mmCIF file of C-alpha atoms and ligand atoms in Angstrom:
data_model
loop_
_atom_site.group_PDB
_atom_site.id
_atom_site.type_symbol
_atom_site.label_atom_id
_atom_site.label_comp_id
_atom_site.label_asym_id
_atom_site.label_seq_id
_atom_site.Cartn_x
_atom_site.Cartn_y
_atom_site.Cartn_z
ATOM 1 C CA UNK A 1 -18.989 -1.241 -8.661
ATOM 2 C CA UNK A 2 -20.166 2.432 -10.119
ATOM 3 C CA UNK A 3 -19.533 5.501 -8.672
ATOM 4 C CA UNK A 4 -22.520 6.029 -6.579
ATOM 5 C CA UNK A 5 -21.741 2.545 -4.407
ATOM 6 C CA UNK A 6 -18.585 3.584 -4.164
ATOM 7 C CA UNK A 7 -20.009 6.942 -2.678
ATOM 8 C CA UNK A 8 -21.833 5.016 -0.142
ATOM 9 C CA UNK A 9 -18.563 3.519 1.053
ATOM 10 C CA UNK A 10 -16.957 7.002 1.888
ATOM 11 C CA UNK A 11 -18.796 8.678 4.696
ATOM 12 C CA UNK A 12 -18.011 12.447 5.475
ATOM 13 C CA UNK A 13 -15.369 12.687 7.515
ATOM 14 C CA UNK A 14 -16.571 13.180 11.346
ATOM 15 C CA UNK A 15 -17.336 17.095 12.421
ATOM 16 C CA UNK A 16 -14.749 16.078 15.559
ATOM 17 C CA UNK A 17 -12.037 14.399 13.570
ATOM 18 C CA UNK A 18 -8.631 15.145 14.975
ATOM 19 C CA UNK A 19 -5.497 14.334 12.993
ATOM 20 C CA UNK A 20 -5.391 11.076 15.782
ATOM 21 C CA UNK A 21 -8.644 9.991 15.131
ATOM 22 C CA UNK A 22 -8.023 10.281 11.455
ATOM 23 C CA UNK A 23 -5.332 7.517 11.764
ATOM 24 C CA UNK A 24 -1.235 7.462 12.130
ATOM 25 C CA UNK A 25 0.400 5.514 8.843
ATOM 26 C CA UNK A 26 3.682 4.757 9.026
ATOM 27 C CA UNK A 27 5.314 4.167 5.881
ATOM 28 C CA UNK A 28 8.428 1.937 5.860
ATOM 29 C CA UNK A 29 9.743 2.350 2.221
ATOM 30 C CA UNK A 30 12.587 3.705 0.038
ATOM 31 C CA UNK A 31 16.087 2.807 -0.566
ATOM 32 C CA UNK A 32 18.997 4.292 -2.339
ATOM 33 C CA UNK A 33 17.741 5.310 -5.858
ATOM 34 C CA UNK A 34 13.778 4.755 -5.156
ATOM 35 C CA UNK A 35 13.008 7.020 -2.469
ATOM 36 C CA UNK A 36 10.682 7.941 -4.696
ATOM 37 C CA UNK A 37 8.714 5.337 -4.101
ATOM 38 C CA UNK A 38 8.491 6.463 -0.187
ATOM 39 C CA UNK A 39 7.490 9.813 -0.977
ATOM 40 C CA UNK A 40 5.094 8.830 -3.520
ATOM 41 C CA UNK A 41 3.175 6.047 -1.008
ATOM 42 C CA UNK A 42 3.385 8.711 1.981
ATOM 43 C CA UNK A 43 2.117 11.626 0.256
ATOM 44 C CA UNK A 44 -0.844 9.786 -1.298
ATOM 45 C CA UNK A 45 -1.521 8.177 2.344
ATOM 46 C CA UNK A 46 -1.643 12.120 3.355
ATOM 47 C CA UNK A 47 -3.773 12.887 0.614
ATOM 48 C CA UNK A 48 -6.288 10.413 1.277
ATOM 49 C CA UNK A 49 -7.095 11.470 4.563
ATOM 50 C CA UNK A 50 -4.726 10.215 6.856
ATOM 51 C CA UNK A 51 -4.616 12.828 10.191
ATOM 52 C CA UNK A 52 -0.528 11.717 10.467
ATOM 53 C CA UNK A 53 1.859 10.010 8.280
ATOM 54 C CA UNK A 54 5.395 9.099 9.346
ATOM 55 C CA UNK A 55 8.510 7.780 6.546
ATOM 56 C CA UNK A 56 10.975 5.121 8.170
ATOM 57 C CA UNK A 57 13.652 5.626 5.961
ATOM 58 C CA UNK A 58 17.137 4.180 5.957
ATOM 59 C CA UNK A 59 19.207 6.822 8.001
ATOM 60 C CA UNK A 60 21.761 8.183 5.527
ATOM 61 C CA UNK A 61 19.007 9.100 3.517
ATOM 62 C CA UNK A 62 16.638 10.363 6.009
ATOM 63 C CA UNK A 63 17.973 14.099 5.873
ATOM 64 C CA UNK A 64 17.299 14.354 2.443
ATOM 65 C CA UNK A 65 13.635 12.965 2.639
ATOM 66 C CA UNK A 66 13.005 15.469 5.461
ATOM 67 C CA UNK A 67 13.180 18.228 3.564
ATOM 68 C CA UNK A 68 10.748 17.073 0.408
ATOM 69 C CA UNK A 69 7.597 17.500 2.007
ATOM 70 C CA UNK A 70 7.163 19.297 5.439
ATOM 71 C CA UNK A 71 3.750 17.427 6.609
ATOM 72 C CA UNK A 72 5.133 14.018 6.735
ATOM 73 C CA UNK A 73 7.545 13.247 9.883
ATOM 74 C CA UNK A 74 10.637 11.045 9.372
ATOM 75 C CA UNK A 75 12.194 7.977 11.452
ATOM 76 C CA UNK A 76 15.691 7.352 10.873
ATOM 77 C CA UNK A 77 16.330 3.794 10.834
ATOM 78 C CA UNK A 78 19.708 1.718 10.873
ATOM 79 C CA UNK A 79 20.407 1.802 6.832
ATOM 80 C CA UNK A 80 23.904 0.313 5.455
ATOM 81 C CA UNK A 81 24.538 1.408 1.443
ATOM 82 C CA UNK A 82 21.224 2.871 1.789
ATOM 83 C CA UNK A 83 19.082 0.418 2.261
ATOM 84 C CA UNK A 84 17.277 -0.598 6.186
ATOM 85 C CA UNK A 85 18.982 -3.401 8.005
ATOM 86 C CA UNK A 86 17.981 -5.925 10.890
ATOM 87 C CA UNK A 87 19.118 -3.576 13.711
ATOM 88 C CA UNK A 88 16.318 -1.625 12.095
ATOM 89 C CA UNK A 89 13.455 -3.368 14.387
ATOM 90 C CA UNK A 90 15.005 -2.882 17.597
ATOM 91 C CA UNK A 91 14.214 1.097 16.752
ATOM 92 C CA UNK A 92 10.877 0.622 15.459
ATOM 93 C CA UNK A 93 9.761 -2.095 18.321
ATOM 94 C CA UNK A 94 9.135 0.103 21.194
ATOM 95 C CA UNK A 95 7.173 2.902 18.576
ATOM 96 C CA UNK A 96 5.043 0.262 16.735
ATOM 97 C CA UNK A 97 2.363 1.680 19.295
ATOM 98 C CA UNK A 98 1.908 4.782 17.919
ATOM 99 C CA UNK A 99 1.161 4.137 14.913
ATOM 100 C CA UNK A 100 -2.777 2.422 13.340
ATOM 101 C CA UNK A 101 -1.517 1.279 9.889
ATOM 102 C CA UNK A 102 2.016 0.384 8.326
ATOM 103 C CA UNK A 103 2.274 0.353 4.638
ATOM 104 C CA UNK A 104 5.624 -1.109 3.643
ATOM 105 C CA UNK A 105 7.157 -1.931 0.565
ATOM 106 C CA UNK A 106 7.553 1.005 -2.621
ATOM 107 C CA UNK A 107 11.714 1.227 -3.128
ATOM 108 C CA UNK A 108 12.373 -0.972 0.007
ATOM 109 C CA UNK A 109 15.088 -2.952 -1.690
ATOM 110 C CA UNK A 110 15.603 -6.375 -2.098
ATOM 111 C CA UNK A 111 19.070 -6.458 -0.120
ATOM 112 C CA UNK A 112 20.204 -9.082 2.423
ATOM 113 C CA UNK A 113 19.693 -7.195 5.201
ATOM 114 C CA UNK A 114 16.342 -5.718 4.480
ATOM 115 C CA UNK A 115 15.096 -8.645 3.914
ATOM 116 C CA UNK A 116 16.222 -10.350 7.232
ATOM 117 C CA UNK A 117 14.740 -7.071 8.953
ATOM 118 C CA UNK A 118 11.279 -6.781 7.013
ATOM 119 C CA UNK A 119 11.237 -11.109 7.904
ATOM 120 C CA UNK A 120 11.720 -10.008 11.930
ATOM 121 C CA UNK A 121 8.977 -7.313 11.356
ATOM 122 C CA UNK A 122 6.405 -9.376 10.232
ATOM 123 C CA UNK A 123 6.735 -11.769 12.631
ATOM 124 C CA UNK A 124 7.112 -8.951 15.238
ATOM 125 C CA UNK A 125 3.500 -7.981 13.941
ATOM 126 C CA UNK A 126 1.786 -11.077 14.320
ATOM 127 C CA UNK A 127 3.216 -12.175 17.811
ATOM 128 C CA UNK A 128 2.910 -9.108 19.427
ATOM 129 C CA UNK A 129 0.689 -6.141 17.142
ATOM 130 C CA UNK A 130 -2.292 -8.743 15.833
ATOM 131 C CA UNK A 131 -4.062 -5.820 15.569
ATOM 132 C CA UNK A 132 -1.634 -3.718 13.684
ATOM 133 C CA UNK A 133 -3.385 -2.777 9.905
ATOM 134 C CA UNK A 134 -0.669 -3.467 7.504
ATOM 135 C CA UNK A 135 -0.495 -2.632 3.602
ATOM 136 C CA UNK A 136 2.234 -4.400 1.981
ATOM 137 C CA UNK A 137 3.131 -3.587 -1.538
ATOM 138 C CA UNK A 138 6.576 -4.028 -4.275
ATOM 139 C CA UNK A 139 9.348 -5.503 -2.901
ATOM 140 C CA UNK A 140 7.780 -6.434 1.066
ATOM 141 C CA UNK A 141 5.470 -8.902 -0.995
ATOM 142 C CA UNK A 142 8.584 -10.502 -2.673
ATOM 143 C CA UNK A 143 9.936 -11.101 0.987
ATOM 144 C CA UNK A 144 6.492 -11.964 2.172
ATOM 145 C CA UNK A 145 6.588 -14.557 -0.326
ATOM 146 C CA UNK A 146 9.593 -16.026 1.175
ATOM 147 C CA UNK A 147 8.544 -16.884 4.224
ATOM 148 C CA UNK A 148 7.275 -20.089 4.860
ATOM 149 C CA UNK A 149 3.209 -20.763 4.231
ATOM 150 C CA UNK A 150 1.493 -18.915 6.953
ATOM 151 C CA UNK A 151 4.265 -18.067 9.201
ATOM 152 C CA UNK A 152 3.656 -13.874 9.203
ATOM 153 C CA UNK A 153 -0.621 -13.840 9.184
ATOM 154 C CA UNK A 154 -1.109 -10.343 9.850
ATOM 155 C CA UNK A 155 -4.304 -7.919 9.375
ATOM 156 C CA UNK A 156 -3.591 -7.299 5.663
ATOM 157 C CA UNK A 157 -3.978 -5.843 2.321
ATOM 158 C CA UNK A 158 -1.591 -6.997 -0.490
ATOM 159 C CA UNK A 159 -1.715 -4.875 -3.266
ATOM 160 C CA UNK A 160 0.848 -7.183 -6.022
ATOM 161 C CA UNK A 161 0.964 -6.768 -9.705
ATOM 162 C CA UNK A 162 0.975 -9.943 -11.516
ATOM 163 C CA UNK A 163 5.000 -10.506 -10.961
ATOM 164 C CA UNK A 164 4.550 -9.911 -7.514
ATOM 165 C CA UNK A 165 1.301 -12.446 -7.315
ATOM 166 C CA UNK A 166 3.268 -14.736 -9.569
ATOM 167 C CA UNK A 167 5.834 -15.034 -6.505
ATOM 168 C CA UNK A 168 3.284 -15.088 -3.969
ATOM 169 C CA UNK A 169 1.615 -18.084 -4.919
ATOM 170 C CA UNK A 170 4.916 -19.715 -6.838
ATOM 171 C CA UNK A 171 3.096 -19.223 -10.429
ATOM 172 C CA UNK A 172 4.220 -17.311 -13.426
ATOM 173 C CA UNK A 173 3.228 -13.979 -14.082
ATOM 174 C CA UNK A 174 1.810 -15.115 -17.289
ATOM 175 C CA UNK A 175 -0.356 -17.469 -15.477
ATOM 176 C CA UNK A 176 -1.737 -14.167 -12.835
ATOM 177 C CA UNK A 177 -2.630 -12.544 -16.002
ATOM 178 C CA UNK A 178 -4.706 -15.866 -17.822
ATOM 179 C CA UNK A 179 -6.489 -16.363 -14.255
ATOM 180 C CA UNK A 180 -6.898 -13.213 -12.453
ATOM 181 C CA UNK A 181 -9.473 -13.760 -10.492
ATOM 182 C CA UNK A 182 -8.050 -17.371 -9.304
ATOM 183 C CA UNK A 183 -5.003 -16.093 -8.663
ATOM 184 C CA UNK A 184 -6.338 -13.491 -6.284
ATOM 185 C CA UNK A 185 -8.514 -15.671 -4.462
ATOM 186 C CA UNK A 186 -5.856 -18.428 -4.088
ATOM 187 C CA UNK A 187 -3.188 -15.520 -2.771
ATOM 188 C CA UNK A 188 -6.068 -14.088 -0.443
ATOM 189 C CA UNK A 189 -6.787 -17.887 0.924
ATOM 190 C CA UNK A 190 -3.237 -18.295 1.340
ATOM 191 C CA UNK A 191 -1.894 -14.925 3.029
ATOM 192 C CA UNK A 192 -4.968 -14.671 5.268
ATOM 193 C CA UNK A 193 -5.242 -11.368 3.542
ATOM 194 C CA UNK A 194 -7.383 -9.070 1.059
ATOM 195 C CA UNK A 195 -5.858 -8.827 -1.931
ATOM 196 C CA UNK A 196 -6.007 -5.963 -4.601
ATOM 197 C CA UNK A 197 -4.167 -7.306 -7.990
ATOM 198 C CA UNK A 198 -2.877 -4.881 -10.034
ATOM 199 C CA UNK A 199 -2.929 -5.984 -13.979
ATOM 200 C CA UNK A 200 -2.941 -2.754 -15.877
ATOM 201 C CA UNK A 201 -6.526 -1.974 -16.890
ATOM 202 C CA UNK A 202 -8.029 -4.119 -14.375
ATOM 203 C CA UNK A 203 -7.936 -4.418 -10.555
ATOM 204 C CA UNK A 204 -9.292 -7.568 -9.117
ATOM 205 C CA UNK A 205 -9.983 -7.681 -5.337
ATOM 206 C CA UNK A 206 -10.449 -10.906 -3.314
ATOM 207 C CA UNK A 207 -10.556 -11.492 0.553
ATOM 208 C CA UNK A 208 -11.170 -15.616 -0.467
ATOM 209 C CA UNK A 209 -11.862 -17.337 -2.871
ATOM 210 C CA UNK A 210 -15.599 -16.879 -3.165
ATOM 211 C CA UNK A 211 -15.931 -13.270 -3.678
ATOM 212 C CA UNK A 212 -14.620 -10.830 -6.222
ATOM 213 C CA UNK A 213 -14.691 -7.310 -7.176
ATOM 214 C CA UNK A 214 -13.576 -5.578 -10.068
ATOM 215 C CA UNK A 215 -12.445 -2.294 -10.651
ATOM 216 C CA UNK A 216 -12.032 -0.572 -14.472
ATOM 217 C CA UNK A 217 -11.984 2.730 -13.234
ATOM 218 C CA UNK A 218 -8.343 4.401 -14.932
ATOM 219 C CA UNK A 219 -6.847 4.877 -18.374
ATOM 220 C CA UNK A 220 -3.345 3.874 -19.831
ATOM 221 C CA UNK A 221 -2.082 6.969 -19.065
ATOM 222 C CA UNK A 222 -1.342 5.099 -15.553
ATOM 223 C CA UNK A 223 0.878 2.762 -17.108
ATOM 224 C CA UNK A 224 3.731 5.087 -15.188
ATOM 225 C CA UNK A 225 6.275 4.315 -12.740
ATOM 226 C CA UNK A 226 5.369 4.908 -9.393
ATOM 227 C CA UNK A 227 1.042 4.880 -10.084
ATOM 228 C CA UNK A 228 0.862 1.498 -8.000
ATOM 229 C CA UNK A 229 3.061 3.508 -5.114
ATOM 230 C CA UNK A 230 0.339 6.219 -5.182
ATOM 231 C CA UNK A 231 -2.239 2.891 -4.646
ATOM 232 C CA UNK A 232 -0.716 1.388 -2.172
ATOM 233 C CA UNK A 233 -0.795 5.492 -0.141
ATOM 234 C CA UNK A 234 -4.131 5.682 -1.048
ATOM 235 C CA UNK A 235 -5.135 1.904 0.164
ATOM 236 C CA UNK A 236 -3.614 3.053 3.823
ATOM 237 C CA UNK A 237 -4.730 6.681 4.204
ATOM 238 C CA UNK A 238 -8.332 5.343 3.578
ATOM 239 C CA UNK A 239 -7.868 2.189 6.168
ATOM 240 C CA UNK A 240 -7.250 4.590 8.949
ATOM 241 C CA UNK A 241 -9.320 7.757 8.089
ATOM 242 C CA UNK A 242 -12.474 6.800 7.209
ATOM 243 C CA UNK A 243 -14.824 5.600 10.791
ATOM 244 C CA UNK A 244 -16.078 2.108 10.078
ATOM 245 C CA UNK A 245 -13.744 1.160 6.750
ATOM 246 C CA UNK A 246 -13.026 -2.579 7.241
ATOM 247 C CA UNK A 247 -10.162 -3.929 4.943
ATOM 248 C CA UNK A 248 -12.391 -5.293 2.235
ATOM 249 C CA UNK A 249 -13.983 -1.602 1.933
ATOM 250 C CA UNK A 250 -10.787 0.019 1.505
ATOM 251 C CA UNK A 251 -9.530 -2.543 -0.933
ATOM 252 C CA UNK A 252 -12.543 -1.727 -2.924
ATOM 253 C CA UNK A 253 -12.913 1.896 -2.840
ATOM 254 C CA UNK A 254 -9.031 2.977 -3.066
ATOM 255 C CA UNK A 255 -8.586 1.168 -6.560
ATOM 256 C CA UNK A 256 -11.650 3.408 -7.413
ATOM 257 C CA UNK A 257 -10.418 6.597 -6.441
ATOM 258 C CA UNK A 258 -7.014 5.928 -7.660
ATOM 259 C CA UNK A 259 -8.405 5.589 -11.180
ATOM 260 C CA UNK A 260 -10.791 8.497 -10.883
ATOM 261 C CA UNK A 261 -7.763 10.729 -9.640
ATOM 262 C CA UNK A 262 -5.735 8.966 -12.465
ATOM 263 C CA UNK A 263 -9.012 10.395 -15.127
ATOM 264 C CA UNK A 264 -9.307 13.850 -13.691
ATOM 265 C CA UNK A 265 -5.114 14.467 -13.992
ATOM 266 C CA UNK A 266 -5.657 12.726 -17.822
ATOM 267 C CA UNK A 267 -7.559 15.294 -18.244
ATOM 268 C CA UNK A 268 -5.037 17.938 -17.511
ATOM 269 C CA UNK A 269 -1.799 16.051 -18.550
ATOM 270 C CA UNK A 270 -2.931 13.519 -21.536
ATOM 271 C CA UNK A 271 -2.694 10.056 -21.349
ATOM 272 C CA UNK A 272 0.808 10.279 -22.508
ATOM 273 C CA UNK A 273 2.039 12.776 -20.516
ATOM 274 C CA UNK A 274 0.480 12.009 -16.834
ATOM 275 C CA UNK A 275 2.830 10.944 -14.329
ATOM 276 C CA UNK A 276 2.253 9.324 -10.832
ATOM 277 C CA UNK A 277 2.596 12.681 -9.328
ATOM 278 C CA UNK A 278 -0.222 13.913 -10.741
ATOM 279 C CA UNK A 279 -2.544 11.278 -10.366
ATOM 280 C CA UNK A 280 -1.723 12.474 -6.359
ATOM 281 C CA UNK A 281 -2.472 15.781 -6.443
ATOM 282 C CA UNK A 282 -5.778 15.038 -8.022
ATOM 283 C CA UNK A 283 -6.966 12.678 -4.639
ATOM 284 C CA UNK A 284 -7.873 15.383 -3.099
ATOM 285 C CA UNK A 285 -10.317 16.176 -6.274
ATOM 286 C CA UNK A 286 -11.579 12.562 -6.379
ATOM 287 C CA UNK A 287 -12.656 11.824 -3.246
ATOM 288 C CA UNK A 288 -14.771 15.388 -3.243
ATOM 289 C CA UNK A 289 -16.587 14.477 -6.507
ATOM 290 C CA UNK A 290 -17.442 10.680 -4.404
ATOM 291 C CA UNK A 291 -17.827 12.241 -0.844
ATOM 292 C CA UNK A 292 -19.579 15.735 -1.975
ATOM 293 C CA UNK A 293 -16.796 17.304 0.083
HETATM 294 N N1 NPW B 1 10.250 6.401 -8.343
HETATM 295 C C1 NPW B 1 10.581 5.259 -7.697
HETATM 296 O O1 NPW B 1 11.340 5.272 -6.731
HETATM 297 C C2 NPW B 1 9.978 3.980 -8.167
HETATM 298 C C3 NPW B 1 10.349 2.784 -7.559
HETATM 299 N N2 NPW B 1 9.741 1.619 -7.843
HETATM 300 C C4 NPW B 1 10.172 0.458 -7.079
HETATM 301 O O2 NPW B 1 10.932 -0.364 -7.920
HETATM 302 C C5 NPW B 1 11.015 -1.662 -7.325
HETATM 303 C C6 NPW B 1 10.759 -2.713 -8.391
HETATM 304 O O3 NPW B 1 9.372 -2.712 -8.730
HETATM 305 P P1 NPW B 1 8.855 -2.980 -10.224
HETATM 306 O O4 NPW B 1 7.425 -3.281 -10.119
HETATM 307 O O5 NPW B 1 9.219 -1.817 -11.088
HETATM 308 O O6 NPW B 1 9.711 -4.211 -10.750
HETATM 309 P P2 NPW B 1 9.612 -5.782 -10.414
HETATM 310 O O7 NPW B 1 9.167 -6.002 -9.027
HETATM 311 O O8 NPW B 1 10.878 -6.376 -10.824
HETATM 312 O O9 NPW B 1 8.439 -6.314 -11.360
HETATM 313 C C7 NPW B 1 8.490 -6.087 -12.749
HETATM 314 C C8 NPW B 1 8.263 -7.379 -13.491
HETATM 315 O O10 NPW B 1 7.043 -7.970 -13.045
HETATM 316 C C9 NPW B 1 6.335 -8.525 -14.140
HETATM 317 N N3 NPW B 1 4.978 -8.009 -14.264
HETATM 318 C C10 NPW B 1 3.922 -8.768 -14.521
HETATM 319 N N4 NPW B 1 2.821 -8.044 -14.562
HETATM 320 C C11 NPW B 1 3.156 -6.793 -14.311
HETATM 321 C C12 NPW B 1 2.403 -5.600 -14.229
HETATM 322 N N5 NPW B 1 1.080 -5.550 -14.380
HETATM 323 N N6 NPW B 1 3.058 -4.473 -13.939
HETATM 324 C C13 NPW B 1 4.389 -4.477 -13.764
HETATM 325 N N7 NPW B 1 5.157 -5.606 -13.832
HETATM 326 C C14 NPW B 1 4.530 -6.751 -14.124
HETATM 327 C C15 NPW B 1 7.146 -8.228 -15.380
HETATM 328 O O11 NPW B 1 7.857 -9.402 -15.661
HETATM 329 P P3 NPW B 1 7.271 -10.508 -16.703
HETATM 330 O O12 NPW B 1 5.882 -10.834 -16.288
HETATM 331 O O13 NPW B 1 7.278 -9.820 -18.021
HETATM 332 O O14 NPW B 1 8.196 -11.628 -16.568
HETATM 333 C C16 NPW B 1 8.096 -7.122 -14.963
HETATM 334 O O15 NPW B 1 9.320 -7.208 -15.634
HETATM 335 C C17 NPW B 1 9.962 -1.671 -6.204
HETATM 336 O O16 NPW B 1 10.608 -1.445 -4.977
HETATM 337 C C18 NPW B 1 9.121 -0.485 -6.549
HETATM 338 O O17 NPW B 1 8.429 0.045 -5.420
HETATM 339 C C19 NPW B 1 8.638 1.534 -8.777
HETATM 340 O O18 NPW B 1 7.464 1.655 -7.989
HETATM 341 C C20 NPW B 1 8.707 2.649 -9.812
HETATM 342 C C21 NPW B 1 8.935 4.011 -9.226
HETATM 343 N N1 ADP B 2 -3.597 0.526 -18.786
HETATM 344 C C1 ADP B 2 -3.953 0.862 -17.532
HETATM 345 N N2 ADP B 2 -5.214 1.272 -17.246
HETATM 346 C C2 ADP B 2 -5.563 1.611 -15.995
HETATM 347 N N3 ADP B 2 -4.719 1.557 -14.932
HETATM 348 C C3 ADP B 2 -3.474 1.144 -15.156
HETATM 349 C C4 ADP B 2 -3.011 0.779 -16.451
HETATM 350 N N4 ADP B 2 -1.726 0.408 -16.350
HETATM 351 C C5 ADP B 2 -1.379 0.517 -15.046
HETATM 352 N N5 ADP B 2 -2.427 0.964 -14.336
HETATM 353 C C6 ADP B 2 -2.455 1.158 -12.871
HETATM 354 O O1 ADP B 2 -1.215 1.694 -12.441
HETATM 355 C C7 ADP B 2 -0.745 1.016 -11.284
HETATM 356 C C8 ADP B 2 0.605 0.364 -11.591
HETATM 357 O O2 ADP B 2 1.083 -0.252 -10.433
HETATM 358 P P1 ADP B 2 2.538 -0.906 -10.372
HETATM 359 O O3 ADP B 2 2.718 -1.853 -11.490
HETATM 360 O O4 ADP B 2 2.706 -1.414 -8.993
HETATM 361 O O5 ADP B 2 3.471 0.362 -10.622
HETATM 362 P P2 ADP B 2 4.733 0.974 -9.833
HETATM 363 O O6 ADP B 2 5.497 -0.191 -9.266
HETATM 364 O O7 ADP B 2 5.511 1.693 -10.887
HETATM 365 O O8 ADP B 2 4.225 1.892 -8.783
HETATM 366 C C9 ADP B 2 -1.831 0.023 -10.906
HETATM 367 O O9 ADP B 2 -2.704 0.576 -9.953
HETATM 368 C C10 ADP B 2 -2.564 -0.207 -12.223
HETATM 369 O O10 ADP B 2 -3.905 -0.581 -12.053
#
């Protein structure tokens, strides 16, 4: 799709948006060493019009997060060696009200006990939130993956790259990468879900098997750690913000203004010397030369 039906996707925001209306992300991300990740996702969910964004960050490492960026909120959450455990959904249970999207996933961590937690969570979401929107990205797909077939159907957007799809659907990441647009499909069928595959140059999006889009929108400068966090921000803040967006839309259009943001900051940085950072700050840029505002 080209810029102009991309356009048509985005409408102007709403003369009597408040930040409510605009949509309440919360971001469940970050460990010890990738809380990174965390800020990256939340920032770009900001960004990208969300009207609040909230980090659920282990608890030792929730002070430190609090003081990076002073629009985004913070929930402590029961953390052990930095990383959330399962008393962490007896917290978040009673709050999973206020919020109209979770994105989980960048820097989670891949530990016992944030797995047994983000296991509880997704099950807590399709028993009891159906209509919770939920981006999963990193290492919540890995646990998703885990699960038995079918046993956490949520409202969702996977965004995997091809290791992550590889362990989604029990194929190789070599295999993702010969049959993109299978694999996709097969992963959408399968997760009850839309998903956006990541593989470098290309973004393939499928909600089933019998329709595809593509997105080549970016440059290699992307190729940087943390670019996909900045996606998966960008895939949530657009969910919640933008009146009418169904899933499929904003797996379409965030891919597209992810690589436009990702050209304008080339621009400023070089291909070699762009970093996930500044494909964020230039959002804001990106979605005015698509919405005209
Ligand atoms: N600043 C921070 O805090 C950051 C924190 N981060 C956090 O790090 C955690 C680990 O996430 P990760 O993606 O870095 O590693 P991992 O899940 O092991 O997968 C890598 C393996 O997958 C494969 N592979 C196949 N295709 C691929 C492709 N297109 N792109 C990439 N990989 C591809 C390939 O294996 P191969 O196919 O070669 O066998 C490759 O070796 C996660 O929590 C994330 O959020 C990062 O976001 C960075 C910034
Ligand atoms: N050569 C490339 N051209 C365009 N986009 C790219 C290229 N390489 C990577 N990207 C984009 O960068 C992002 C990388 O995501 P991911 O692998 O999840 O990174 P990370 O885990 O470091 O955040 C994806 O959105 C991908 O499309």
């Amino acid at each position: 799709m080209g810029q102009a039906d991309i356009a048509a996707l985005l409408p102007p925001r709403f003369r009597q948006t408040h930040k409510y209306s605009a949509g309440h992300v919360l971001v469940i991300a970050g460990s010890r060493g990738m809380t990174g990740a965390a800020l990256l996702a939340a920032r770009a969910a900001l960004r990208s019009g969300a009207g609040l964004v909230t980090l659920a960050a282990p608890q030792e490492l929730a002070d430190l997060i609090d003081v990076q960026i002073p629009e985004i909120m913070t929930l402590p959450l029961p953390s052990a060696n930095g990383a959330l455990t399962a008393g962490a959904l007896k917290v978040l249970r009673p709050r999973l009200g206020d919020y109209d999207c979770i994105l989980a996933g960048p820097g989670l961590s891949l530990r016992r006990q944030t797995k047994a937690f983000s296991k509880d969570l997704f099950q807590y979401i399709k028993n009891y939130r159906p209509g919770l929107r939920v981006v999963l990205d990193a290492d919540a797909l890995k646990i998703l993956a885990d699960l038995p077939r079918g046993r956490a159907r949520m409202r969702l957007i996977a965004t995997p790259h091809a290791g992550e799809l590889g362990k989604m659907l029990r194929w190789s990441s070599a295999a993702v990468r010969r049959h993109p647009f299978i694999a996709a499909g097969k992963a959408a069928q399968k997760y009850n879900a839309v998903v956006v595959l990541k593989n470098a140059d290309q973004t393939y999006i499928a909600r089933d098997q019998q329709k595809y889009f593509l997105n080549i929108n970016g440059n290699p400068g992307m190729a940087t750690a943390g670019s996909g966090d900045v996606l998966a921000g960008i895939t949530a803040g657009l969910w919640v913000s933008t009146r009418g967006m169904t899933a499929l839309r904003a797996a379409v259009c965030a891919p597209y203004v992810h690589g436009l943001a990702g050209n304008l900051a080339a621009q400023v940085y070089s291909l070699d010397g762009l970093i996930a950072g500044d494909i964020l700050v230039q959002i804001p840029a990106a979605l005015k030369l698509l919405k005209g505002a």
